[in-house]
């Protein structure tokens, strides 16, 4: 018989089926055993009777959680079974026995982290990893539908783009190189060839803080577009997030249920447009509504982003930050854009429910002089950026882009306690194994 998935077997609902998977739970007596089997699609209760399977009973008796098995039998609906169906087993083949599985309910976070390679089999991780797949698929769908090309930047770089303090140094045949923090500088070169491009690839940040939203290696979905303005970037970011939410709500009902996600919290992001407020507006809102006074010129900290997000039920764009706190490549806004001082055409998209900055983006500075000044102010060796200045020397055009933290978006959509669960094998300052 041909093996089918547990989901397909339940869809068939009656008659003979053949399924295979791993023991998820087992209980029973010397005459009858109830084994719940899981595969990548679902779980199903299987009934094994000694009267039918007597010859194999000694082996069946050895089955522990996570043993792998192939089963054939009659499927029928049964309200008492965990997924509403049951297979009465005619034949069983034991493929791989399992030692006592070292994951138990009372494991602390550290031990669970050590056993991550096994914890991936949990229903929770299975659900998150499936939603992650939908998120990545939706991003590609979004950009490809708009005629963007997928394009890639190198991961080993000679210069920084997002500040020296979070750079990972690599010994490159005796020379110091860095792991990429963003594809951006090399993407800006790419738009002169392909005009509209995106990537989904890892970025690296030597984050020394232990927080629920920082990884040292994270997946970065970035876009860069020639000829486009500041508003276009936000329109695109909003449309990308909306498509992600739409696809997850369509495809991952079961997974959201497993995660006990209150989906009514995601719906506003689909239905309403995201407010676009200035940094100055944000300071005013925080002062008036949250009694938090921030001196003009200071970046918004996590706590302040969280307080701000409480005022909205969708992601919110905060735009035109003080030049001082943002990256060297962001275009200066026209003078007097803010009374506080010079601001840039940069934005952060702050997620709802306290999930922090989901996206950061900007219009790019075109003036080589300004770029040089900004880099010098950051203490950078401008000679390393000659290739980048060339993009401004040979037919410069208005352009911009943004970067989305894929795990940040997954954390929000799945309502996770920690960003570490948004990726199979998280990397943080204190976690690099397995
Ligand atoms: O705001 P960031 O630093 O912006 C850039 O890297 C730009 N060069 C992007 C661009 O315009 N192409 O990072 C972008 C996003 C953040 O909004 C955040 O979601 C995510 O990357 N991010 C992290 N995610 C997980 N762990 C970290 N340590 C992260 N640092 C940034
Ligand atoms: Mg940022």
Short mmCIF file of C-alpha atoms and ligand atoms in Angstrom, two decimals:
data_model
loop_
_atom_site.label_atom_id
_atom_site.label_comp_id
_atom_site.label_asym_id
_atom_site.label_seq_id
_atom_site.Cartn_x
_atom_site.Cartn_y
_atom_site.Cartn_z
CA UNK A 1 0.00 0.00 0.00
CA UNK A 2 1.08 3.55 -0.68
CA UNK A 3 1.87 5.63 2.39
CA UNK A 4 -0.14 8.81 2.78
CA UNK A 5 0.13 11.63 5.29
CA UNK A 6 -1.93 11.56 8.46
CA UNK A 7 -3.88 14.57 7.20
CA UNK A 8 -4.66 12.76 3.95
CA UNK A 9 -5.70 9.65 5.88
CA UNK A 10 -8.11 11.70 8.00
CA UNK A 11 -9.48 13.29 4.87
CA UNK A 12 -10.11 9.81 3.47
CA UNK A 13 -11.93 9.19 6.81
CA UNK A 14 -12.71 5.49 6.28
CA UNK A 15 -11.29 2.31 4.78
CA UNK A 16 -7.72 1.06 4.69
CA UNK A 17 -4.82 3.48 5.06
CA UNK A 18 -1.04 3.24 5.41
CA UNK A 19 0.77 5.94 7.39
CA UNK A 20 4.21 6.36 8.89
CA UNK A 21 5.75 8.57 11.52
CA UNK A 22 6.98 8.74 15.08
CA UNK A 23 5.40 7.68 18.36
CA UNK A 24 4.07 10.80 20.02
CA UNK A 25 2.41 9.18 23.01
CA UNK A 26 1.81 5.62 24.13
CA UNK A 27 -0.25 3.91 26.78
CA UNK A 28 -2.04 0.63 27.23
CA UNK A 29 -2.03 -2.80 28.75
CA UNK A 30 -0.69 -6.20 27.87
CA UNK A 31 -3.71 -6.81 25.63
CA UNK A 32 -4.19 -3.46 23.85
CA UNK A 33 -2.03 -0.42 23.19
CA UNK A 34 -2.99 3.08 22.14
CA UNK A 35 -0.19 4.75 20.26
CA UNK A 36 -0.50 8.29 19.01
CA UNK A 37 1.66 8.67 15.89
CA UNK A 38 2.79 11.99 14.46
CA UNK A 39 4.11 12.99 11.08
CA UNK A 40 4.77 16.42 9.62
CA UNK A 41 1.05 16.99 9.07
CA UNK A 42 -0.79 15.83 12.20
CA UNK A 43 -1.21 13.22 14.92
CA UNK A 44 -3.46 10.17 14.97
CA UNK A 45 -4.36 7.54 17.52
CA UNK A 46 -3.55 3.95 16.53
CA UNK A 47 -4.97 0.92 18.30
CA UNK A 48 -2.79 -2.20 18.54
CA UNK A 49 -4.37 -5.41 19.76
CA UNK A 50 -2.42 -8.41 20.96
CA UNK A 51 -5.05 -10.73 19.51
CA UNK A 52 -4.11 -9.45 16.02
CA UNK A 53 -0.42 -8.64 16.43
CA UNK A 54 0.59 -11.29 18.95
CA UNK A 55 3.72 -12.42 17.08
CA UNK A 56 5.24 -8.93 17.30
CA UNK A 57 4.00 -8.12 20.78
CA UNK A 58 7.41 -8.28 22.45
CA UNK A 59 8.72 -5.63 20.02
CA UNK A 60 5.57 -3.52 20.25
CA UNK A 61 6.01 -3.55 24.00
CA UNK A 62 9.42 -1.87 23.52
CA UNK A 63 8.00 1.11 21.63
CA UNK A 64 8.84 4.36 23.36
CA UNK A 65 8.18 7.96 22.44
CA UNK A 66 9.87 8.92 19.12
CA UNK A 67 10.29 5.37 17.81
CA UNK A 68 9.60 5.38 14.05
CA UNK A 69 6.90 3.10 12.66
CA UNK A 70 4.93 2.22 9.54
CA UNK A 71 1.31 1.20 10.05
CA UNK A 72 -1.59 -0.12 8.02
CA UNK A 73 -5.16 -0.45 9.14
CA UNK A 74 -8.73 0.71 9.07
CA UNK A 75 -9.37 4.38 9.81
CA UNK A 76 -12.56 5.67 11.40
CA UNK A 77 -13.79 8.77 13.13
CA UNK A 78 -13.66 8.63 16.92
CA UNK A 79 -14.57 11.67 18.99
CA UNK A 80 -12.46 10.49 21.95
CA UNK A 81 -9.23 10.28 19.92
CA UNK A 82 -6.91 13.32 20.14
CA UNK A 83 -7.39 14.37 16.50
CA UNK A 84 -10.86 12.86 16.06
CA UNK A 85 -9.75 9.74 14.16
CA UNK A 86 -8.37 6.34 14.99
CA UNK A 87 -6.62 3.61 13.03
CA UNK A 88 -7.24 0.01 13.99
CA UNK A 89 -3.87 -1.46 13.06
CA UNK A 90 -3.57 -4.64 10.94
CA UNK A 91 0.19 -4.53 10.39
CA UNK A 92 3.02 -2.58 11.95
CA UNK A 93 6.66 -2.32 10.95
CA UNK A 94 9.05 -0.90 13.50
CA UNK A 95 11.66 1.12 11.63
CA UNK A 96 13.75 2.60 14.42
CA UNK A 97 13.46 2.06 18.17
CA UNK A 98 13.95 5.06 20.43
CA UNK A 99 15.91 5.46 23.64
CA UNK A 100 14.09 7.20 26.47
CA UNK A 101 13.46 10.62 24.88
CA UNK A 102 15.36 13.28 26.86
CA UNK A 103 12.66 15.94 26.58
CA UNK A 104 10.24 16.14 29.45
CA UNK A 105 7.75 18.74 30.57
CA UNK A 106 9.89 20.19 33.36
CA UNK A 107 12.99 21.06 31.30
CA UNK A 108 14.22 24.61 31.80
CA UNK A 109 15.03 26.90 28.87
CA UNK A 110 18.75 26.11 29.02
CA UNK A 111 18.33 22.34 28.81
CA UNK A 112 15.69 22.70 26.12
CA UNK A 113 18.20 24.84 24.20
CA UNK A 114 20.84 22.11 24.52
CA UNK A 115 18.34 19.64 23.07
CA UNK A 116 17.08 21.95 20.37
CA UNK A 117 17.73 19.35 17.65
CA UNK A 118 15.17 17.12 19.36
CA UNK A 119 12.80 19.90 20.48
CA UNK A 120 12.24 20.76 16.80
CA UNK A 121 9.92 17.73 16.73
CA UNK A 122 7.51 19.35 19.20
CA UNK A 123 4.12 20.44 17.94
CA UNK A 124 4.95 24.00 18.96
CA UNK A 125 8.16 24.17 16.90
CA UNK A 126 6.50 22.32 14.04
CA UNK A 127 3.75 24.96 13.97
CA UNK A 128 6.21 27.87 14.11
CA UNK A 129 8.42 26.39 11.39
CA UNK A 130 5.40 25.97 9.12
CA UNK A 131 4.37 29.59 9.68
CA UNK A 132 7.96 30.62 8.97
CA UNK A 133 7.70 28.83 5.63
CA UNK A 134 4.52 30.75 4.82
CA UNK A 135 6.15 34.07 5.77
CA UNK A 136 9.13 33.49 3.45
CA UNK A 137 6.89 32.29 0.64
CA UNK A 138 4.64 35.35 1.00
CA UNK A 139 7.64 37.69 0.84
CA UNK A 140 8.85 36.16 -2.41
CA UNK A 141 5.30 36.21 -3.78
CA UNK A 142 4.95 39.89 -2.84
CA UNK A 143 8.13 41.06 -4.54
CA UNK A 144 7.99 38.80 -7.56
CA UNK A 145 4.44 39.99 -8.29
CA UNK A 146 5.81 43.54 -8.45
CA UNK A 147 8.62 42.60 -10.83
CA UNK A 148 11.47 42.57 -8.32
CA UNK A 149 14.46 40.28 -8.88
CA UNK A 150 15.96 38.18 -6.11
CA UNK A 151 19.60 39.31 -5.80
CA UNK A 152 22.31 38.51 -3.27
CA UNK A 153 25.08 40.40 -1.53
CA UNK A 154 28.25 38.86 -0.05
CA UNK A 155 28.30 37.89 3.62
CA UNK A 156 31.99 38.72 4.08
CA UNK A 157 32.63 42.45 3.92
CA UNK A 158 35.42 44.94 4.39
CA UNK A 159 33.24 47.67 5.87
CA UNK A 160 30.32 48.32 8.20
CA UNK A 161 26.94 49.84 7.42
CA UNK A 162 25.00 49.74 10.68
CA UNK A 163 27.55 50.84 13.25
CA UNK A 164 30.86 49.37 14.37
CA UNK A 165 29.68 48.19 17.77
CA UNK A 166 27.70 45.25 16.40
CA UNK A 167 30.31 43.98 13.92
CA UNK A 168 31.59 40.43 13.95
CA UNK A 169 35.21 40.29 12.93
CA UNK A 170 36.42 37.38 10.83
CA UNK A 171 40.04 36.38 10.36
CA UNK A 172 40.19 36.29 6.55
CA UNK A 173 43.59 34.84 5.66
CA UNK A 174 45.14 37.10 8.25
CA UNK A 175 43.12 40.19 7.27
CA UNK A 176 40.18 41.50 9.26
CA UNK A 177 36.82 41.22 7.52
CA UNK A 178 33.31 41.44 8.93
CA UNK A 179 30.14 39.39 8.71
CA UNK A 180 27.48 41.39 6.92
CA UNK A 181 24.97 43.41 8.94
CA UNK A 182 22.90 44.20 5.85
CA UNK A 183 23.00 43.60 2.13
CA UNK A 184 22.43 47.27 1.56
CA UNK A 185 25.64 48.81 0.22
CA UNK A 186 26.05 46.06 -2.36
CA UNK A 187 22.34 46.16 -3.13
CA UNK A 188 22.62 49.85 -3.96
CA UNK A 189 25.15 48.84 -6.61
CA UNK A 190 22.72 46.18 -7.90
CA UNK A 191 19.79 48.50 -8.60
CA UNK A 192 21.77 50.17 -11.39
CA UNK A 193 21.51 46.85 -13.16
CA UNK A 194 18.16 45.38 -12.06
CA UNK A 195 16.35 48.48 -10.69
CA UNK A 196 14.14 46.60 -8.21
CA UNK A 197 15.65 43.85 -6.10
CA UNK A 198 15.14 41.91 -2.88
CA UNK A 199 16.94 39.33 -0.81
CA UNK A 200 16.21 36.97 2.04
CA UNK A 201 19.53 36.03 3.63
CA UNK A 202 21.20 36.01 7.05
CA UNK A 203 22.58 39.17 8.63
CA UNK A 204 24.87 39.19 11.63
CA UNK A 205 24.96 41.50 14.63
CA UNK A 206 27.27 41.15 17.61
CA UNK A 207 24.46 42.02 20.01
CA UNK A 208 25.79 41.95 23.51
CA UNK A 209 22.38 42.41 25.08
CA UNK A 210 20.25 39.49 26.20
CA UNK A 211 16.77 40.42 25.03
CA UNK A 212 13.72 38.63 23.72
CA UNK A 213 14.14 40.26 20.30
CA UNK A 214 17.82 40.08 19.36
CA UNK A 215 19.66 37.28 17.62
CA UNK A 216 23.29 37.43 16.52
CA UNK A 217 22.38 35.70 13.24
CA UNK A 218 18.98 36.55 11.83
CA UNK A 219 17.24 36.30 8.48
CA UNK A 220 16.94 39.65 6.84
CA UNK A 221 14.39 40.31 4.09
CA UNK A 222 15.55 43.44 2.30
CA UNK A 223 14.47 45.38 -0.76
CA UNK A 224 16.08 48.19 -2.72
CA UNK A 225 14.43 50.15 -5.52
CA UNK A 226 15.70 52.71 -8.04
CA UNK A 227 13.66 55.83 -8.92
CA UNK A 228 11.32 55.47 -5.95
CA UNK A 229 10.61 57.87 -3.09
CA UNK A 230 10.16 57.67 0.65
CA UNK A 231 6.40 56.98 0.55
CA UNK A 232 6.82 54.16 -1.97
CA UNK A 233 9.03 52.33 0.53
CA UNK A 234 6.40 52.50 3.24
CA UNK A 235 3.63 51.47 0.82
CA UNK A 236 5.72 48.46 -0.13
CA UNK A 237 6.53 47.54 3.48
CA UNK A 238 2.88 47.78 4.44
CA UNK A 239 1.78 45.66 1.48
CA UNK A 240 4.44 43.04 2.30
CA UNK A 241 3.28 42.76 5.92
CA UNK A 242 -0.37 42.60 4.83
CA UNK A 243 0.32 39.76 2.41
CA UNK A 244 2.26 37.86 5.08
CA UNK A 245 -0.63 38.17 7.54
CA UNK A 246 -3.16 37.26 4.86
CA UNK A 247 -1.29 34.13 3.79
CA UNK A 248 -0.67 32.99 7.37
CA UNK A 249 -4.36 33.42 8.23
CA UNK A 250 -5.30 31.45 5.09
CA UNK A 251 -2.79 28.63 5.32
CA UNK A 252 -1.93 28.26 8.98
CA UNK A 253 -5.24 28.12 10.86
CA UNK A 254 -4.23 24.82 12.44
CA UNK A 255 -0.78 26.08 13.48
CA UNK A 256 -2.17 29.29 14.98
CA UNK A 257 -4.57 27.12 16.96
CA UNK A 258 -1.74 24.92 18.24
CA UNK A 259 0.07 28.10 19.33
CA UNK A 260 -3.16 29.40 20.90
CA UNK A 261 -2.72 32.63 18.99
CA UNK A 262 -5.61 35.09 19.34
CA UNK A 263 -6.01 35.80 15.63
CA UNK A 264 -8.32 38.76 16.24
CA UNK A 265 -5.12 40.59 17.24
CA UNK A 266 -3.72 40.06 13.71
CA UNK A 267 -6.81 41.09 11.79
CA UNK A 268 -6.44 44.89 12.16
CA UNK A 269 -3.08 44.67 10.35
CA UNK A 270 -4.92 43.17 7.42
CA UNK A 271 -7.90 45.50 7.37
CA UNK A 272 -6.61 48.90 8.49
CA UNK A 273 -3.92 51.08 7.01
CA UNK A 274 -0.84 51.57 9.17
CA UNK A 275 -0.54 55.04 10.71
CA UNK A 276 2.49 57.06 9.59
CA UNK A 277 3.64 59.43 12.29
CA UNK A 278 6.77 61.51 12.63
CA UNK A 279 9.39 61.09 15.35
CA UNK A 280 8.15 64.44 16.68
CA UNK A 281 4.57 63.08 16.81
CA UNK A 282 5.87 60.00 18.62
CA UNK A 283 7.53 62.14 21.30
CA UNK A 284 4.30 64.08 21.72
CA UNK A 285 2.16 60.94 21.97
CA UNK A 286 4.53 59.42 24.52
CA UNK A 287 4.42 62.60 26.57
CA UNK A 288 0.65 63.18 26.38
CA UNK A 289 -0.61 59.61 26.58
CA UNK A 290 2.13 57.76 28.44
CA UNK A 291 3.73 60.47 30.56
CA UNK A 292 7.16 59.67 29.14
CA UNK A 293 9.32 62.69 28.35
CA UNK A 294 12.10 62.11 25.83
CA UNK A 295 14.48 64.95 24.97
CA UNK A 296 14.47 65.66 21.22
CA UNK A 297 17.40 63.93 19.58
CA UNK A 298 17.35 60.72 21.62
CA UNK A 299 16.56 57.46 19.86
CA UNK A 300 13.47 55.55 20.97
CA UNK A 301 14.42 52.72 23.27
CA UNK A 302 12.70 49.34 23.49
CA UNK A 303 10.55 50.43 26.41
CA UNK A 304 9.40 53.54 24.56
CA UNK A 305 8.62 51.60 21.38
CA UNK A 306 6.57 49.22 23.50
CA UNK A 307 4.62 52.05 25.13
CA UNK A 308 4.01 53.59 21.72
CA UNK A 309 2.79 50.28 20.29
CA UNK A 310 0.15 50.14 23.05
CA UNK A 311 -1.54 53.10 21.37
CA UNK A 312 -2.13 51.21 18.10
CA UNK A 313 -3.60 47.86 17.06
CA UNK A 314 -1.64 47.73 13.79
CA UNK A 315 2.03 48.22 13.05
CA UNK A 316 2.89 51.94 13.03
CA UNK A 317 5.46 53.81 10.94
CA UNK A 318 7.63 56.30 12.81
CA UNK A 319 9.41 58.56 10.35
CA UNK A 320 11.96 61.34 10.15
CA UNK A 321 14.23 60.55 13.06
CA UNK A 322 17.01 62.88 14.16
CA UNK A 323 19.98 62.51 11.83
CA UNK A 324 22.25 61.88 14.81
CA UNK A 325 20.70 58.54 15.75
CA UNK A 326 20.40 57.04 12.28
CA UNK A 327 22.79 55.42 9.78
CA UNK A 328 25.19 57.43 7.59
CA UNK A 329 23.44 56.55 4.33
CA UNK A 330 20.01 58.02 5.15
CA UNK A 331 18.99 61.04 3.12
CA UNK A 332 18.64 64.30 4.97
CA UNK A 333 15.08 65.64 4.95
CA UNK A 334 14.53 69.18 3.65
CA UNK A 335 15.57 71.77 6.25
CA UNK A 336 12.82 72.67 8.74
CA UNK A 337 11.19 69.24 8.42
CA UNK A 338 11.41 69.31 12.22
CA UNK A 339 11.80 72.19 14.66
CA UNK A 340 14.07 70.00 16.78
CA UNK A 341 16.96 69.79 14.31
CA UNK A 342 18.08 67.93 11.17
CA UNK A 343 16.12 64.77 10.46
CA UNK A 344 16.43 62.00 7.88
CA UNK A 345 14.01 60.32 5.49
CA UNK A 346 14.20 57.11 7.46
CA UNK A 347 11.45 55.08 9.06
CA UNK A 348 10.96 52.28 11.54
CA UNK A 349 7.88 50.08 11.46
CA UNK A 350 6.98 49.28 15.05
CA UNK A 351 5.00 46.09 15.55
CA UNK A 352 1.90 45.82 17.73
CA UNK A 353 1.73 44.06 21.11
CA UNK A 354 5.23 45.13 22.06
CA UNK A 355 7.12 43.29 19.30
CA UNK A 356 9.35 46.28 18.58
CA UNK A 357 10.96 47.32 15.32
CA UNK A 358 9.91 44.94 12.55
CA UNK A 359 11.36 46.97 9.68
CA UNK A 360 13.88 49.78 9.24
CA UNK A 361 14.28 51.67 5.97
CA UNK A 362 15.14 54.91 4.26
CA UNK A 363 15.58 57.04 1.21
CA UNK A 364 19.34 57.00 0.45
CA UNK A 365 21.63 60.01 0.53
CA UNK A 366 22.95 60.79 -2.95
CA UNK A 367 25.55 63.44 -2.13
CA UNK A 368 29.04 61.96 -1.86
CA UNK A 369 30.12 64.91 0.29
CA UNK A 370 27.37 64.30 2.80
CA UNK A 371 28.05 60.57 2.88
CA UNK A 372 31.73 61.26 3.54
CA UNK A 373 30.93 63.73 6.31
CA UNK A 374 28.58 61.28 7.99
CA UNK A 375 31.13 58.47 7.80
CA UNK A 376 33.87 60.69 9.17
CA UNK A 377 31.62 61.71 12.03
CA UNK A 378 31.28 57.98 12.81
CA UNK A 379 35.07 57.61 12.77
CA UNK A 380 35.08 55.49 9.61
CA UNK A 381 37.88 55.22 7.04
CA UNK A 382 36.11 56.66 3.99
CA UNK A 383 38.59 55.11 1.55
CA UNK A 384 36.90 51.74 2.18
CA UNK A 385 33.69 53.10 0.69
CA UNK A 386 35.03 54.15 -2.72
CA UNK A 387 33.01 51.47 -4.51
CA UNK A 388 29.90 52.82 -2.80
CA UNK A 389 30.62 56.40 -3.85
CA UNK A 390 30.89 55.14 -7.43
CA UNK A 391 27.15 54.37 -7.32
CA UNK A 392 26.69 58.14 -6.90
CA UNK A 393 29.28 59.02 -9.58
CA UNK A 394 27.84 57.17 -12.54
CA UNK A 395 24.23 58.11 -13.15
CA UNK A 396 22.99 58.42 -9.58
CA UNK A 397 19.20 58.16 -9.18
CA UNK A 398 16.84 58.64 -6.23
CA UNK A 399 16.47 55.31 -4.50
CA UNK A 400 15.80 53.62 -1.20
CA UNK A 401 15.01 50.39 0.55
CA UNK A 402 14.30 48.67 3.81
CA UNK A 403 15.13 45.59 5.84
CA UNK A 404 12.71 43.36 7.72
CA UNK A 405 13.74 41.15 10.60
CA UNK A 406 12.07 37.90 9.55
CA UNK A 407 12.19 36.44 13.07
CA UNK A 408 10.74 39.65 14.52
CA UNK A 409 7.74 39.31 12.20
CA UNK A 410 7.35 35.60 13.01
CA UNK A 411 7.56 36.37 16.76
CA UNK A 412 4.74 38.85 16.43
CA UNK A 413 2.56 36.68 14.21
CA UNK A 414 2.99 33.66 16.49
CA UNK A 415 2.96 35.77 19.67
CA UNK A 416 6.21 34.19 20.91
CA UNK A 417 7.82 34.96 24.25
CA UNK A 418 11.27 34.95 22.67
CA UNK A 419 12.64 35.49 19.17
CA UNK A 420 14.75 32.35 19.68
CA UNK A 421 11.70 30.23 18.90
CA UNK A 422 11.24 31.90 15.52
CA UNK A 423 14.24 30.03 14.07
CA UNK A 424 15.27 26.37 14.20
CA UNK A 425 18.74 26.90 15.67
CA UNK A 426 18.99 30.33 17.34
CA UNK A 427 22.29 32.11 17.77
CA UNK A 428 22.70 34.59 20.60
CA UNK A 429 25.61 35.76 22.72
CA UNK A 430 25.12 32.79 25.03
CA UNK A 431 23.71 30.21 22.63
CA UNK A 432 25.57 28.77 19.62
CA UNK A 433 25.04 25.04 20.18
CA UNK A 434 23.78 22.75 18.76
O1 LIG B 1 17.18 48.69 11.24
P1 LIG B 1 18.28 47.86 10.64
O2 LIG B 1 19.59 47.88 11.30
O3 LIG B 1 18.40 48.36 9.13
C1 LIG B 1 19.28 47.91 8.21
O4 LIG B 1 20.05 47.00 8.36
C2 LIG B 1 19.09 48.54 6.87
N1 LIG B 1 20.36 48.49 6.18
C3 LIG B 1 18.00 47.82 6.12
C4 LIG B 1 17.83 48.36 4.73
O5 LIG B 1 17.45 49.50 4.57
N2 LIG B 1 18.09 47.54 3.74
O6 LIG B 1 17.79 46.37 10.53
C5 LIG B 1 16.61 46.06 9.82
C6 LIG B 1 15.73 45.12 10.63
C7 LIG B 1 15.24 45.72 11.95
O7 LIG B 1 14.11 46.54 11.75
C8 LIG B 1 14.92 44.48 12.75
O8 LIG B 1 13.63 43.98 12.43
C9 LIG B 1 15.93 43.47 12.25
O9 LIG B 1 16.45 43.98 11.03
N3 LIG B 1 17.03 43.29 13.19
C10 LIG B 1 17.20 42.21 13.97
N4 LIG B 1 16.47 41.08 14.09
C11 LIG B 1 16.91 40.16 14.97
N5 LIG B 1 18.02 40.28 15.72
C12 LIG B 1 18.79 41.40 15.62
N6 LIG B 1 19.90 41.51 16.34
C13 LIG B 1 18.38 42.42 14.71
N7 LIG B 1 18.89 43.62 14.37
C14 LIG B 1 18.05 44.13 13.44
MG1 LIG B 2 16.78 49.99 12.76
#
